[in-house]
CSV table of C-alpha atoms in Angstrom, one decimal:
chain,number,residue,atom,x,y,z
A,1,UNK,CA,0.0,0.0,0.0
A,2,UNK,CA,1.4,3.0,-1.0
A,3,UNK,CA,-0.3,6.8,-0.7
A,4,UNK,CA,0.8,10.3,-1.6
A,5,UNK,CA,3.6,11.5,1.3
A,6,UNK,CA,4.3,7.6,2.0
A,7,UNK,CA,7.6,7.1,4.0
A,8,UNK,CA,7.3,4.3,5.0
A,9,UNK,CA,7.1,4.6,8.8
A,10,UNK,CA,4.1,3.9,11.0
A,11,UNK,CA,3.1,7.4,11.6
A,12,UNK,CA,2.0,7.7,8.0
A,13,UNK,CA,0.4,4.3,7.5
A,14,UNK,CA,-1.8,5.3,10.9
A,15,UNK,CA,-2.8,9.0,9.3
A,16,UNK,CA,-3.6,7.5,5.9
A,17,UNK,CA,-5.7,4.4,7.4
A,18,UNK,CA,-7.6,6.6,10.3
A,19,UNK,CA,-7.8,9.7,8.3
A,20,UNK,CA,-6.0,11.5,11.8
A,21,UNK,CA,-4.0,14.1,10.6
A,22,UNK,CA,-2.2,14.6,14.2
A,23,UNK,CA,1.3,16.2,13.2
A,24,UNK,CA,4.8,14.4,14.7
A,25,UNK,CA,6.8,11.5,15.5
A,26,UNK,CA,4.2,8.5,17.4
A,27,UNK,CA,5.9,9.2,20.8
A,28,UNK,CA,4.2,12.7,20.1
A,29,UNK,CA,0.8,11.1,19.6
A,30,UNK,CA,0.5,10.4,23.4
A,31,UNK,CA,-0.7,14.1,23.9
A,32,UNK,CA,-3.5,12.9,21.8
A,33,UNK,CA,-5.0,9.7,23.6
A,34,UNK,CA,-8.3,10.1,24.4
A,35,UNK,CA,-9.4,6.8,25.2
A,36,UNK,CA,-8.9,4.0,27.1
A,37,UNK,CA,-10.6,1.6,25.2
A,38,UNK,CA,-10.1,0.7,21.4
A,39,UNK,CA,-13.1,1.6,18.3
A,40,UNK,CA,-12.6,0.3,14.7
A,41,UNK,CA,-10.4,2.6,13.1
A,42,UNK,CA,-8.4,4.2,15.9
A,43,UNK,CA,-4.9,4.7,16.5
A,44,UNK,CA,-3.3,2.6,19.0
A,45,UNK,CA,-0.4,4.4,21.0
A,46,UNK,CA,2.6,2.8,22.1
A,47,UNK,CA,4.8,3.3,24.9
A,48,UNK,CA,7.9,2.6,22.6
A,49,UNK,CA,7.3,5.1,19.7
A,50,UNK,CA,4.9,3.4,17.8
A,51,UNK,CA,1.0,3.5,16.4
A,52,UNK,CA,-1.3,0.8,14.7
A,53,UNK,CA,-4.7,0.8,13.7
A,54,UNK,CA,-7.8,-0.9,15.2
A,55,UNK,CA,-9.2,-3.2,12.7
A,56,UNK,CA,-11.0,-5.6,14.6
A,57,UNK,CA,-12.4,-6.0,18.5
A,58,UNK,CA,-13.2,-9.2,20.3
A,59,UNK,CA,-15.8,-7.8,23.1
A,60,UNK,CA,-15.6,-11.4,24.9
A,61,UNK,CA,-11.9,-12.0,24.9
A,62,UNK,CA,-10.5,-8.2,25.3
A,63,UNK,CA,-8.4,-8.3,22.2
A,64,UNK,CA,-7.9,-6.2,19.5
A,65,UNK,CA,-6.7,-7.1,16.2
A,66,UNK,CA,-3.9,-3.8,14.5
A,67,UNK,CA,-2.5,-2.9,11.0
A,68,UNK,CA,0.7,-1.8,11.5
A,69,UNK,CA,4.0,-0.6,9.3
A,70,UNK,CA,7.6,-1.4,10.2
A,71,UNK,CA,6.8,-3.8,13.3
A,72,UNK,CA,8.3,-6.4,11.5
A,73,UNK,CA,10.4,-4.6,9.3
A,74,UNK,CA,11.2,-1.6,7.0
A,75,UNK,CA,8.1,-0.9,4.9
A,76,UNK,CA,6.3,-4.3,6.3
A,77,UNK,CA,3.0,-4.2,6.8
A,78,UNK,CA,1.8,-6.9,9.5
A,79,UNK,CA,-1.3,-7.8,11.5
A,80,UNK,CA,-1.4,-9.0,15.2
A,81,UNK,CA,-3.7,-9.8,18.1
A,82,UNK,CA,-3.0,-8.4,21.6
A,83,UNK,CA,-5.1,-7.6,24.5
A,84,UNK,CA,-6.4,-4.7,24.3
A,85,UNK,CA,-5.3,-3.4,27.8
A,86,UNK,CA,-2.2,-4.1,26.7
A,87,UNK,CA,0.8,-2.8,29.1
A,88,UNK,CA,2.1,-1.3,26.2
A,89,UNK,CA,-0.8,0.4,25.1
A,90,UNK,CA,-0.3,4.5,26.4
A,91,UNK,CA,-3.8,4.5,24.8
A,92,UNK,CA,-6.3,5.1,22.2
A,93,UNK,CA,-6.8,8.1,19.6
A,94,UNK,CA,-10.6,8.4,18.6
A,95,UNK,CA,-12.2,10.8,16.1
């Protein structure tokens, strides 16, 4: 997947999917939590520099399943399934 302003670093793969335009790095994003728990289509922060995308919720087990880029590697795109209280969640970003 590639869009216009693609570098291939998380940040930009997170803007282009949630349509958040929040400017900086993703350590910066952590000013911008605003939830606790996850909706389709926010931005998962992490507490080691990174961001992800919500793309799927399991109510009953308290997973989430992300889109990310460079998780496993330059300009990979990968999807896992963690728990969505996560310790190294910081937190969510909503619209």
């Amino acid at each position: 997947m590639l869009f216009a302003g693609d570098n291939g670093q998380c940040v930009n793969y997170s803007r282009a999917l949630s349509g958040l335009q929040i400017k900086g790095n993703a350590i910066d994003w952590t000013d911008d939590v605003n939830a606790n728990e996850p909706e389709l289509g926010a931005v998962v922060v992490f507490n080691y520099g990174h961001l992800a995308v919500v793309t799927e919720i399991d109510y009953l087990n308290h997973t989430i399943t992300i889109t990310e880029r460079n998780y496993k590697g330059v300009w990979n795109i990968s999807e896992r399934t963690i728990p969505w209280n996560s310790e190294d969640i910081v937190g969510y970003v909503i619209k």
